[in-house]
Coordinates of C-alpha atoms and ligand atoms in Angstrom, one line a residue:
X27 CA -21.1 -28.0 26.1
X28 CA -21.9 -30.8 23.8
X29 CA -24.3 -32.5 23.4
X30 CA -26.6 -29.9 25.4
X31 CA -25.5 -27.4 22.6
X32 CA -25.5 -28.5 19.2
X33 CA -24.5 -25.5 16.9
X34 CA -25.8 -27.1 13.8
X35 CA -29.2 -26.6 15.0
X36 CA -29.2 -22.9 14.1
X37 CA -27.9 -23.9 10.7
X38 CA -30.5 -26.4 9.6
X39 CA -32.6 -24.5 7.2
X40 CA -32.3 -21.2 5.3
X41 CA -35.4 -20.0 7.2
X42 CA -33.3 -20.6 10.7
X43 CA -30.0 -19.3 9.1
X44 CA -31.8 -16.2 7.9
X45 CA -33.4 -15.4 11.3
X46 CA -30.3 -15.7 13.3
X47 CA -28.1 -13.9 10.7
X48 CA -25.9 -11.0 12.2
X49 CA -25.2 -9.0 8.9
X50 CA -27.0 -8.1 6.2
X51 CA -26.2 -5.8 3.1
X52 CA -28.4 -3.1 1.8
X53 CA -28.1 -0.2 -0.7
X54 CA -27.6 2.1 2.3
X55 CA -24.4 0.8 3.0
X56 CA -22.7 1.7 -0.2
X57 CA -20.9 4.7 -1.5
X58 CA -20.2 4.7 -5.3
X59 CA -16.9 5.7 -6.6
X60 CA -17.1 7.3 -10.0
X61 CA -14.3 8.5 -12.7
X62 CA -15.3 11.4 -14.7
X63 CA -13.4 12.8 -17.9
X64 CA -13.7 15.6 -20.0
X65 CA -15.4 15.2 -23.3
X66 CA -19.1 14.3 -24.7
X67 CA -20.8 10.9 -24.9
X68 CA -17.8 9.0 -23.2
X69 CA -18.4 6.0 -21.5
X70 CA -14.9 4.1 -21.8
X71 CA -13.9 1.0 -19.9
X72 CA -11.0 0.9 -17.7
X73 CA -8.7 -1.7 -19.0
X74 CA -7.5 -3.1 -15.6
X75 CA -11.2 -3.0 -14.1
X76 CA -13.5 -4.9 -16.3
X77 CA -16.9 -3.5 -16.5
X78 CA -16.1 -0.5 -14.6
X79 CA -16.0 3.1 -16.6
X80 CA -15.0 6.7 -17.0
X81 CA -17.7 8.9 -17.7
X82 CA -18.1 12.3 -19.5
X83 CA -20.4 14.9 -17.8
X84 CA -23.4 14.4 -20.1
X85 CA -23.2 10.5 -19.6
X86 CA -22.5 11.0 -15.9
X87 CA -26.3 12.5 -15.3
X88 CA -27.6 9.2 -16.9
X89 CA -25.6 7.2 -14.4
X90 CA -26.5 9.1 -11.3
X91 CA -30.2 8.8 -12.2
X92 CA -29.6 5.1 -12.6
X93 CA -27.8 4.8 -9.2
X94 CA -30.4 7.1 -7.5
X95 CA -33.2 4.5 -8.9
X96 CA -31.5 1.8 -7.3
X97 CA -31.4 3.2 -4.2
X98 CA -27.5 4.3 -4.1
X99 CA -27.7 7.9 -2.5
X100 CA -24.1 8.7 -2.3
X101 CA -21.2 9.0 -4.7
X102 CA -17.3 9.6 -4.3
X103 CA -16.0 11.7 -7.4
X104 CA -12.8 11.4 -8.9
X105 CA -11.6 13.1 -12.2
X106 CA -8.9 12.3 -14.9
X107 CA -7.0 15.6 -15.6
X108 CA -5.6 16.1 -18.9
X109 CA -1.7 16.1 -18.9
X110 CA -1.4 19.7 -20.1
X111 CA -3.0 20.7 -17.0
X112 CA -0.8 19.2 -14.5
X113 CA 1.6 20.7 -12.5
X114 CA 3.5 21.1 -9.1
X115 CA 1.1 23.4 -7.4
X116 CA -2.3 22.0 -7.7
X117 CA -3.4 25.2 -10.0
X118 CA -6.2 23.3 -11.7
X119 CA -7.5 21.7 -8.9
X120 CA -8.5 25.2 -7.4
X121 CA -10.1 26.1 -10.8
X122 CA -13.6 27.0 -10.0
X123 CA -14.6 25.8 -13.6
X124 CA -12.4 22.7 -13.1
X125 CA -13.6 19.3 -14.1
X126 CA -14.5 18.4 -10.5
X127 CA -16.2 21.3 -9.9
X128 CA -18.5 20.9 -13.1
X129 CA -18.8 17.2 -11.9
X130 CA -20.1 18.4 -8.6
X131 CA -22.7 20.8 -9.9
X132 CA -23.8 18.3 -12.7
X133 CA -24.5 15.7 -10.3
X134 CA -26.3 18.3 -8.1
X135 CA -28.3 19.6 -10.8
X136 CA -29.5 16.2 -11.9
X137 CA -30.2 14.8 -8.6
X138 CA -30.2 17.2 -5.7
X139 CA -30.5 14.6 -2.9
X140 CA -27.7 12.6 -3.9
X141 CA -24.8 12.7 -1.5
X142 CA -21.8 13.9 -3.1
X143 CA -18.4 13.3 -1.7
X144 CA -15.2 14.3 -3.7
X145 CA -11.5 13.1 -3.6
X146 CA -9.5 15.7 -2.2
X147 CA -5.6 14.8 -3.3
X148 CA -3.3 16.5 -5.5
X149 CA -2.1 13.1 -7.6
X150 CA -4.4 13.3 -10.5
X151 CA -3.1 17.0 -10.9
X152 CA 0.6 16.6 -10.3
X153 CA 2.9 16.1 -12.9
X154 CA 4.9 13.8 -10.8
X155 CA 1.8 11.6 -9.7
X156 CA 2.2 12.6 -6.0
X157 CA -0.3 13.5 -3.5
X158 CA 1.6 16.5 -2.3
X159 CA 3.7 19.5 -3.8
X160 CA 7.4 18.5 -4.5
X161 CA 10.1 20.4 -3.3
X162 CA 14.0 19.6 -3.5
X163 CA 13.1 16.1 -4.2
X164 CA 10.6 15.6 -1.2
X165 CA 7.0 15.9 -0.6
X166 CA 6.3 18.9 1.5
X167 CA 3.8 18.5 4.1
X168 CA 2.6 21.9 5.2
X169 CA 2.3 23.8 1.8
X170 CA 0.4 20.6 0.4
X171 CA -1.9 20.8 3.3
X172 CA -3.0 24.6 2.7
X173 CA -3.6 23.8 -0.9
X174 CA -5.7 20.9 -0.1
X175 CA -7.7 23.1 2.3
X176 CA -8.2 25.7 -0.7
X177 CA -9.3 22.5 -3.0
X178 CA -11.9 21.3 -0.3
X179 CA -13.3 24.7 0.0
X180 CA -13.4 25.2 -3.7
X181 CA -15.6 21.7 -3.7
X182 CA -17.7 22.8 -0.9
X183 CA -18.4 26.1 -3.1
X184 CA -19.5 24.0 -6.1
X185 CA -21.9 22.2 -3.8
X186 CA -19.9 19.1 -2.5
X187 CA -21.4 17.5 0.9
X188 CA -18.5 16.0 1.9
X189 CA -14.7 16.2 1.5
X190 CA -12.5 13.2 1.2
X191 CA -8.9 13.8 1.6
X192 CA -6.9 11.1 0.5
X193 CA -3.6 12.2 0.8
X194 CA -2.1 11.5 4.4
X195 CA -0.5 14.7 5.1
X196 CA 0.0 15.5 8.4
X197 CA -2.5 18.0 9.9
X198 CA -4.7 18.7 6.7
X199 CA -8.0 17.6 8.4
X200 CA -7.3 20.6 11.0
X201 CA -6.4 22.8 8.4
X202 CA -9.4 22.0 6.2
X203 CA -11.9 22.0 8.8
X204 CA -10.6 25.5 10.0
X205 CA -10.9 26.8 6.8
X206 CA -14.3 25.5 6.0
X207 CA -15.5 27.3 9.4
X208 CA -14.1 30.6 8.5
X209 CA -15.8 30.7 5.5
X210 CA -19.0 29.6 6.6
X211 CA -19.3 26.4 5.4
X212 CA -20.1 24.6 8.8
X213 CA -22.2 21.8 7.4
X214 CA -19.5 20.5 4.8
X215 CA -18.5 17.2 6.2
X216 CA -15.1 15.7 5.9
X217 CA -14.5 11.7 5.4
X218 CA -10.8 11.3 6.1
X219 CA -8.9 8.5 4.7
X220 CA -7.2 8.2 8.2
X221 CA -5.8 4.6 8.0
X222 CA -4.5 4.6 4.3
X223 CA -1.9 2.4 3.8
X224 CA 0.8 2.2 1.1
X225 CA -0.7 -0.5 -0.9
X226 CA 0.1 -2.0 -4.0
X227 CA -3.6 -2.7 -4.5
X228 CA -4.2 0.9 -6.0
X229 CA -2.7 0.0 -9.2
X230 CA -5.8 -0.2 -11.5
X231 CA -7.2 3.0 -9.9
X232 CA -3.7 4.7 -11.1
X233 CA -4.5 3.3 -14.6
X234 CA -8.0 4.7 -14.2
X235 CA -6.6 8.3 -13.7
X236 CA -3.1 8.0 -15.5
X237 CA -1.7 9.4 -12.0
X238 CA 1.0 6.9 -11.2
X239 CA 3.8 8.4 -9.0
X240 CA 7.4 8.8 -10.4
X241 CA 10.5 8.6 -8.1
X242 CA 12.1 11.9 -6.8
X243 CA 15.6 12.3 -5.6
X244 CA 14.6 11.4 -2.0
X245 CA 11.3 9.6 -2.7
X246 CA 11.0 6.1 -4.2
X247 CA 8.5 5.4 -7.1
X248 CA 5.9 4.8 -4.5
X249 CA 4.0 6.6 -1.8
X250 CA 5.6 5.2 1.2
X251 CA 6.7 8.4 2.6
X252 CA 3.3 9.6 3.6
X253 CA 1.1 6.5 3.2
X254 CA 1.2 4.3 6.0
X255 CA 3.3 1.0 6.4
X256 CA 1.4 -2.1 6.0
X257 CA 3.1 -3.7 8.7
X258 CA 1.4 -1.4 11.4
X259 CA -1.4 -1.5 13.6
X260 CA -0.9 0.8 16.5
X261 CA -0.2 3.6 14.3
X262 CA -3.6 3.1 12.4
X263 CA -5.4 4.0 15.9
X264 CA -3.2 6.9 16.3
X265 CA -3.7 8.3 13.0
X266 CA -7.4 8.0 12.9
X267 CA -7.7 9.5 16.7
X268 CA -5.9 12.5 15.6
X269 CA -8.0 13.0 12.6
X270 CA -11.3 12.8 14.7
X271 CA -9.6 15.5 17.1
X272 CA -9.0 17.7 14.0
X273 CA -12.5 17.4 12.8
X274 CA -13.0 14.4 10.7
X275 CA -16.9 13.3 10.9
X276 CA -16.2 9.9 9.2
X277 CA -12.6 8.1 9.2
X278 CA -11.7 5.5 6.6
X279 CA -9.7 2.4 6.6
X280 CA -8.0 1.6 2.9
X281 CA -7.7 -0.9 1.3
X282 CA -10.5 -3.3 2.7
X283 CA -10.0 -7.1 2.8
X284 CA -6.6 -7.1 4.1
X285 CA -7.0 -4.7 6.5
X286 CA -10.4 -5.8 8.6
X287 CA -8.1 -6.4 11.6
X288 CA -7.8 -2.5 11.6
X289 CA -11.4 -1.9 11.1
X290 CA -12.1 -4.1 14.2
X291 CA -9.6 -2.3 16.3
X292 CA -11.0 1.0 15.3
X293 CA -14.5 0.0 16.0
X294 CA -13.6 -0.6 19.7
X295 CA -12.0 2.8 20.2
X296 CA -13.9 5.1 17.8
X297 CA -17.4 6.6 18.3
X298 CA -17.7 8.0 14.7
X299 CA -18.8 5.9 11.5
X300 CA -16.0 4.0 9.9
X301 CA -16.0 3.7 6.3
X302 CA -13.9 0.8 4.2
X303 CA -12.7 1.5 0.6
X304 CA -12.6 -1.7 -1.0
X305 CA -10.0 -0.7 -3.7
X306 CA -9.3 -1.4 -7.2
X307 CA -6.9 -4.1 -7.1
X308 CA -9.5 -6.1 -5.0
X309 CA -12.2 -5.5 -7.5
X310 CA -9.6 -6.5 -10.4
X311 CA -8.5 -9.7 -8.8
X312 CA -12.2 -11.0 -8.5
X313 CA -13.2 -9.8 -11.8
X314 CA -10.1 -11.5 -13.4
X315 CA -10.7 -14.6 -11.4
X316 CA -14.4 -14.7 -12.5
X317 CA -13.7 -14.1 -16.0
X318 CA -11.2 -17.0 -16.1
X319 CA -14.2 -19.3 -14.6
X320 CA -12.0 -19.9 -11.5
X321 CA -14.3 -18.0 -8.9
X322 CA -17.9 -17.4 -8.5
X323 CA -18.4 -13.7 -9.1
X324 CA -21.4 -13.1 -7.2
X325 CA -20.9 -15.4 -4.3
X326 CA -17.4 -14.4 -3.6
X327 CA -18.5 -10.5 -4.0
X328 CA -21.0 -11.1 -1.4
X329 CA -18.7 -12.8 0.8
X330 CA -16.1 -10.2 0.7
X331 CA -18.7 -7.3 1.4
X332 CA -20.4 -9.2 4.1
X333 CA -16.9 -9.5 5.7
X334 CA -16.3 -5.9 5.7
X335 CA -19.4 -5.1 7.4
X336 CA -19.0 -7.8 9.9
X337 CA -15.7 -6.3 10.6
X338 CA -17.3 -2.9 11.7
X339 CA -17.6 -0.8 8.4
X340 CA -20.8 1.4 8.4
X341 CA -20.0 3.1 4.9
X342 CA -18.4 0.7 2.0
X343 CA -17.0 2.5 -0.8
X344 CA -16.9 -0.1 -3.4
X345 CA -16.9 -0.7 -7.3
X346 CA -19.2 -3.5 -6.9
X347 CA -21.9 -1.2 -5.3
X348 CA -24.3 -1.6 -8.5
X349 CA -23.4 -5.4 -9.1
X350 CA -24.5 -6.2 -5.6
X351 CA -27.6 -4.1 -5.2
X352 CA -28.8 -5.9 -8.3
X353 CA -28.5 -9.1 -6.2
X354 CA -30.0 -8.2 -2.9
Ligands
PBG406 C1 -5.7 9.6 -4.3 C2 -6.5 8.1 -4.1 C3 -6.0 6.8 -4.4 C4 -7.1 5.9 -4.1 C5 -8.2 6.7 -3.9 N1 -7.7 8.1 -3.9 C6 -4.9 6.2 -5.1 C7 -3.6 6.5 -4.3 O1 -3.4 6.9 -3.1 O2 -2.5 6.3 -4.9 C8 -7.0 4.5 -4.7 C9 -8.2 4.1 -4.8 C10 -8.4 2.5 -5.5 O3 -7.4 1.9 -5.7 O4 -9.6 1.9 -5.5 N2 -5.0 9.9 -3.6

């Protein structure tokens, strides 16, 4: 009760503010997404993601060393697949010499201690840009799950530490976990995109990988038949609890900022680490506003990332990882 309590006492200097501050960021919080392309000597900026790049494998090595030197110890790999290798079966996704498999080896060769996580989903490999196999104008669940499990196994064989299935098929975590056990990959982790919403914030990412979905007979030009409806909250808990039961070591909420209520809900009910993916559209919004001089880049970035951690995220996948570590 006022005036016995005057809350401003705890805000009166930087020293007192910093000693009572509840949330800090450190390089340990961040998982760095990386986009990889075929070719040599390529570092190309993504149009809708200013100051973010696609790397060829030779330049990826340099980037990995730089990240490690900054204290960034985990990466999440995505590949841009040439059009002529895309089909409706995920064939190239299983190629032991595919770009992803070579990228995993490249990272492990130049920096064995770097934690390598890989995106497991068919969209960059799909001629339809969907995360599943298409049959009769629909995305078929169970066939997709078994291909995803094979894809995960192939990443594990190439040396991936963690698989990150981002597709939202039902039962794919169980399928993947069972196959890994059968094949002796006991220590390969799974970070499940468990509460992944059908969001329009993924637009720039789909530009980066040229992986936008097309409309099918029974499926609109979006991913709403498998990714979650952004109006739903209880469903996120159901999805996440099922993924943990099926064998996920880390669960994820995606996108970030608009979904922090979900992160907090989950924090109350799960006892595994929660990751948050601050996605491409969130990155693009701030970069664009900052370029126009409408927002202060660094302070808005810090405010957003602190909010994500304060909500309950232990792992933050963010395109700002390098920017923020430079500031800390
Ligand atoms: C692939 C995948 C997507 C993202 C991560 N993995 C795109 C999608 O689901 O359409 C989005 C990441 C981002 O926007 O930064 N399944």
